[in-house]
Coordinates of C-alpha atoms in Angstrom, one line a residue:
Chain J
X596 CA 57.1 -48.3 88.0
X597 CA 60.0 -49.5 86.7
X598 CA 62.3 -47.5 84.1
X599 CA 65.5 -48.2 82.1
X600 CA 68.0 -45.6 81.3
X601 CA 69.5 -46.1 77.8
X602 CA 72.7 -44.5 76.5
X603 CA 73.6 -43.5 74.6
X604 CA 70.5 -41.5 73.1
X605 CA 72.4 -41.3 70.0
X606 CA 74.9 -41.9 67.2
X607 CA 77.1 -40.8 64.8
X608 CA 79.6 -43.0 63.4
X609 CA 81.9 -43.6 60.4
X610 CA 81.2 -47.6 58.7
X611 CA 83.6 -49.8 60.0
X612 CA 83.8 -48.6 63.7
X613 CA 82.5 -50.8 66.6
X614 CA 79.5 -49.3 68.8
X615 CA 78.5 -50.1 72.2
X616 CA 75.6 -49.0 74.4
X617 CA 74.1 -49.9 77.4
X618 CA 70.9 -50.1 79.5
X619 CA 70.7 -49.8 83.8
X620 CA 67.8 -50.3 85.9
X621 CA 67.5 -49.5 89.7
X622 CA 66.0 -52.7 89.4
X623 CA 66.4 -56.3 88.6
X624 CA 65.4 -58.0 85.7
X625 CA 65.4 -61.8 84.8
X626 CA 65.5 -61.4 81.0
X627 CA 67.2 -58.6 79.0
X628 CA 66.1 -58.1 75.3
X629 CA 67.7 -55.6 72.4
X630 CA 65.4 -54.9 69.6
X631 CA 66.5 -53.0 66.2
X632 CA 63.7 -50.6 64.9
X633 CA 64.3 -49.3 60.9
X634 CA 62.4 -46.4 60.1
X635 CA 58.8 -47.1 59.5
X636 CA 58.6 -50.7 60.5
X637 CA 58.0 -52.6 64.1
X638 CA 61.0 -53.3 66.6
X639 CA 62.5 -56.9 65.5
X640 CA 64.2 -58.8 68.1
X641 CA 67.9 -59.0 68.1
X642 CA 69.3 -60.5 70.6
X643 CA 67.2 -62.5 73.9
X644 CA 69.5 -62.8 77.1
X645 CA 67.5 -65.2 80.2
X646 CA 70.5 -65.5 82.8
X647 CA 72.9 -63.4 84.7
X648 CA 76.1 -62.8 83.0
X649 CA 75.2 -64.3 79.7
X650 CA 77.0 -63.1 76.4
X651 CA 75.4 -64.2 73.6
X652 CA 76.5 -63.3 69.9
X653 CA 73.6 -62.8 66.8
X654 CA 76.4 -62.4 63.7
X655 CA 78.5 -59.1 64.7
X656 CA 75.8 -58.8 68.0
X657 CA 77.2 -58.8 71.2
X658 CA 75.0 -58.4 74.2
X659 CA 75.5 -58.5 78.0
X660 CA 73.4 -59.7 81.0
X661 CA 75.1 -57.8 83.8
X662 CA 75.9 -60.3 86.5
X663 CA 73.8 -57.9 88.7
X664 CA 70.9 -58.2 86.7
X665 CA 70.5 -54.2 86.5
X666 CA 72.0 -53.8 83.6
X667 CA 73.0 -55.1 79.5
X668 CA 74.8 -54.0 77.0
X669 CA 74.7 -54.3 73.4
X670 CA 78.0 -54.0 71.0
X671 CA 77.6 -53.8 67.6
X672 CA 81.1 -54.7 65.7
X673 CA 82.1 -53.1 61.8
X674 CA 79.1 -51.2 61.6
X675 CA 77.6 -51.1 58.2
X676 CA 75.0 -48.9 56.5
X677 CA 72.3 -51.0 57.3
X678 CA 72.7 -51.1 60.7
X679 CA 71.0 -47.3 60.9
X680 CA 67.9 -47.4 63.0
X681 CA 66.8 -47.2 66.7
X682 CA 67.8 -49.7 69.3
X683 CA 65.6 -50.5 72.0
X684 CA 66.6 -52.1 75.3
X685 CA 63.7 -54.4 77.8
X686 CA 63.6 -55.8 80.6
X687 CA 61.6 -58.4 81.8
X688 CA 61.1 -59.7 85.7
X689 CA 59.1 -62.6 84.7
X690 CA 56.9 -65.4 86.5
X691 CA 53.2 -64.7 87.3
X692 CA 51.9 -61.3 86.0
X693 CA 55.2 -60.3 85.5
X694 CA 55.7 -60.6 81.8
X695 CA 55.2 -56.9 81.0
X696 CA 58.0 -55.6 79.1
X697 CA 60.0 -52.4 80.6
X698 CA 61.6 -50.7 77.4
X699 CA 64.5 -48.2 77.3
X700 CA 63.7 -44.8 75.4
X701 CA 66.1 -46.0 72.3
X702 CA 69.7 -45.0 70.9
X703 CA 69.3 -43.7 67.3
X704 CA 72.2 -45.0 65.3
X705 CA 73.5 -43.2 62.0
X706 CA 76.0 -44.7 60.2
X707 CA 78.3 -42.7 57.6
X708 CA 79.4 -44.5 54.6
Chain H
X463 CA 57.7 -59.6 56.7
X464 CA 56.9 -60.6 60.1
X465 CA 53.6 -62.1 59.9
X466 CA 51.9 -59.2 61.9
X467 CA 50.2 -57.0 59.3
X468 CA 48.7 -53.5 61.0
X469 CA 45.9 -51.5 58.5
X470 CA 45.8 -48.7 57.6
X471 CA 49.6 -47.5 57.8
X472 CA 49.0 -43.7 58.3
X473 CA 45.6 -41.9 59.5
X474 CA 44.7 -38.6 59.7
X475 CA 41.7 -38.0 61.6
X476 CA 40.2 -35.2 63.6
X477 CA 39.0 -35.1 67.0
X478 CA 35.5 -36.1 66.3
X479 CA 36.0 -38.9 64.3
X480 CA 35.5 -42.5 65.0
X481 CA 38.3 -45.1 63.0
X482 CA 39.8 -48.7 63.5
X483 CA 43.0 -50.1 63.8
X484 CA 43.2 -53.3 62.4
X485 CA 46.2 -56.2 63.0
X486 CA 46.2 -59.6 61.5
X487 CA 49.0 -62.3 62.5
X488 CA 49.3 -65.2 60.2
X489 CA 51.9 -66.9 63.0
X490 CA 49.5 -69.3 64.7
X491 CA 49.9 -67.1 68.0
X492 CA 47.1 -66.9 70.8
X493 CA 48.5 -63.5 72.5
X494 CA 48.0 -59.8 70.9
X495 CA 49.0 -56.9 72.5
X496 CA 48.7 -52.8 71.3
X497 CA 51.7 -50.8 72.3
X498 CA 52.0 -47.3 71.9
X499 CA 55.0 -45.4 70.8
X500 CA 55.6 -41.5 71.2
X501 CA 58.6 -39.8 70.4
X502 CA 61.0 -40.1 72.8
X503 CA 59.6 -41.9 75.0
X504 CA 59.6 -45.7 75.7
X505 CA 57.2 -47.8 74.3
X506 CA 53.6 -48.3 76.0
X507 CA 51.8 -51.4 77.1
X508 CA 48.2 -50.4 76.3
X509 CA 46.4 -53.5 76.1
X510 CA 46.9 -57.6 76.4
X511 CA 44.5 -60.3 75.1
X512 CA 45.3 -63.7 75.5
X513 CA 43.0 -66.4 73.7
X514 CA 40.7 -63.6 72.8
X515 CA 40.1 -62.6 76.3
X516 CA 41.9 -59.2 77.7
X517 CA 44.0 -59.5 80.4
X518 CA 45.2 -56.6 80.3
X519 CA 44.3 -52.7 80.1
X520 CA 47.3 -50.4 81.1
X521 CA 45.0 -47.7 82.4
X522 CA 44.4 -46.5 79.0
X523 CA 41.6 -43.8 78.3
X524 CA 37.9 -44.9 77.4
X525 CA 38.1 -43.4 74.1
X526 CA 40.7 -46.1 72.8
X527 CA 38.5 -49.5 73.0
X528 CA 40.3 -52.7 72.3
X529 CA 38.5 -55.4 70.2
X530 CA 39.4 -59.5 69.5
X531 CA 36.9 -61.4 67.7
X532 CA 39.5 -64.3 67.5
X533 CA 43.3 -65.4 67.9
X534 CA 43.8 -63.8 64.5
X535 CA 42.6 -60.5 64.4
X536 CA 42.9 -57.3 66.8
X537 CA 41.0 -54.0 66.5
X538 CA 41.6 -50.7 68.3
X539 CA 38.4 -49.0 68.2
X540 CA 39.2 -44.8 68.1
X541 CA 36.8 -41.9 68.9
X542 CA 37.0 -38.2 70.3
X543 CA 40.8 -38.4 70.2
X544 CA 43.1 -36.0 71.4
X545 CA 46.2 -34.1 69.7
X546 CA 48.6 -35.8 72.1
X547 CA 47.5 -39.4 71.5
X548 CA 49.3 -39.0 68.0
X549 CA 51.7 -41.5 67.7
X550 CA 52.8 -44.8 66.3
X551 CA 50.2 -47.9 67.4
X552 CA 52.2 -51.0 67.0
X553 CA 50.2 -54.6 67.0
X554 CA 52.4 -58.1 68.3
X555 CA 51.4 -61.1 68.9
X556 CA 53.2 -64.1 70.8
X557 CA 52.7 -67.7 71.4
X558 CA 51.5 -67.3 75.3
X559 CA 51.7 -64.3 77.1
X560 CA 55.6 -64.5 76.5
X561 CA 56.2 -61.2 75.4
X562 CA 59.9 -61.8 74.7
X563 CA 58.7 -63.7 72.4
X564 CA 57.0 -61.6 70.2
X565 CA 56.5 -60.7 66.9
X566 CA 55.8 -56.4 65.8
X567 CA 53.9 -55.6 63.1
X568 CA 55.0 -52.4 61.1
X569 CA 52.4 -50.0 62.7
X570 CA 49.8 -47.7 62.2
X571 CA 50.9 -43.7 62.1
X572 CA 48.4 -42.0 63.6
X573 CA 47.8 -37.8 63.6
X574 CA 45.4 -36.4 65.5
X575 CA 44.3 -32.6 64.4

């Protein structure tokens, strides 16, 4: 099946720095999607991307549909305290039976205040 | 709060038990899914339902039965579990079968001993 390879698997940075990460597929994918998990609740949607080469901003979000559609990325800008938790990456192909979700194994991000 | 609310939050139960999942959405929504999360691993399709019928069953194991007595409501029906199906069980729910559209309810952490 298909897979996504997330990186980075985790984080350590100081509040205030900017963070990037990034999913790839050996596949394509007609809708990229970045969830934010906190510790002991359900992943919340972030950011939805449907076309090749989309940015699209959510506040200090930044994500990326690669203009290949194998890949996104998601930067996060002045990171803050609350930003700690586990981001997700998916992929979707769409159209018929196609609505499965392919998710990325995560990035852990700590923040340091 | 996202309107998806999973009972109970933590179970414990040994390998001859029988328990139930249970998710309510309050969003309206005629799609529920189970996913289910292990550590470090990406998360897993288990089962779809769409307008109470399922449409979906990711090759999961008999002893993990699925249940949707309406739009609302979601059961995951447990017995002779194994140590490794410990994980986090997440409910969601979406308007269609549009996954990137849905909503995650907080989960149910469940330890099999």
């Amino acid at each position: 099946g298909q897979q996504l390879n997330q990186s980075p698997q985790s984080m350590f940075i100081q509040e205030g720095e900017d963070v990037s990460m990034n999913c790839t597929s050996s596949s394509i994918f007609n809708t990229w999607l970045w969830y934010k998990q906190d510790p002991g609740e359900g992943p919340v949607l972030l950011i939805a991307l449907y076309k090749a080469g989309e940015l699209t901003s959510n506040g200090r979000l930044t994500a990326q549909f690669g203009i290949t559609r194998k890949d996104s990325f998601l930067n996060i800008s002045a990171s803050i305290p609350s930003d700690v938790g586990i981001y997700f990456c998916a992929g979707q192909l769409g159209g018929g039976s196609n609505y499965k979700l392919t998710f990325g194994k995560g990035t852990l991000l700590t923040v340091n205040p | 709060e996202t309107g998806v609310t999973q009972t109970p939050r933590h179970l414990v139960m040994g390998m001859t038990n029988k328990k139930s999942l249970k998710c309510e959405q309050h969003l309206g929504h005629n799609a529920m899914y189970w996913y289910k999360q292990s550590a470090k691993k990406p998360l897993e399709l288990m089962f779809v339902y769409n307008f109470k019928e399922q449409t979906e069953n990711n090759s999961v194991p008999s002893r993990f039965s699925p249940e949707c007595p309406n739009s609302s409501h979601l059961f995951l029906h447990l017995h002779t579990l194994q140590p490794e199906d410990s994980a986090l069980y997440l409910c969601a729910s979406s308007q269609g079968p549009r996954m990137t559209e849905a909503f995650f309810g907080q989960g149910t952490r469940l330890t099999v001993v």
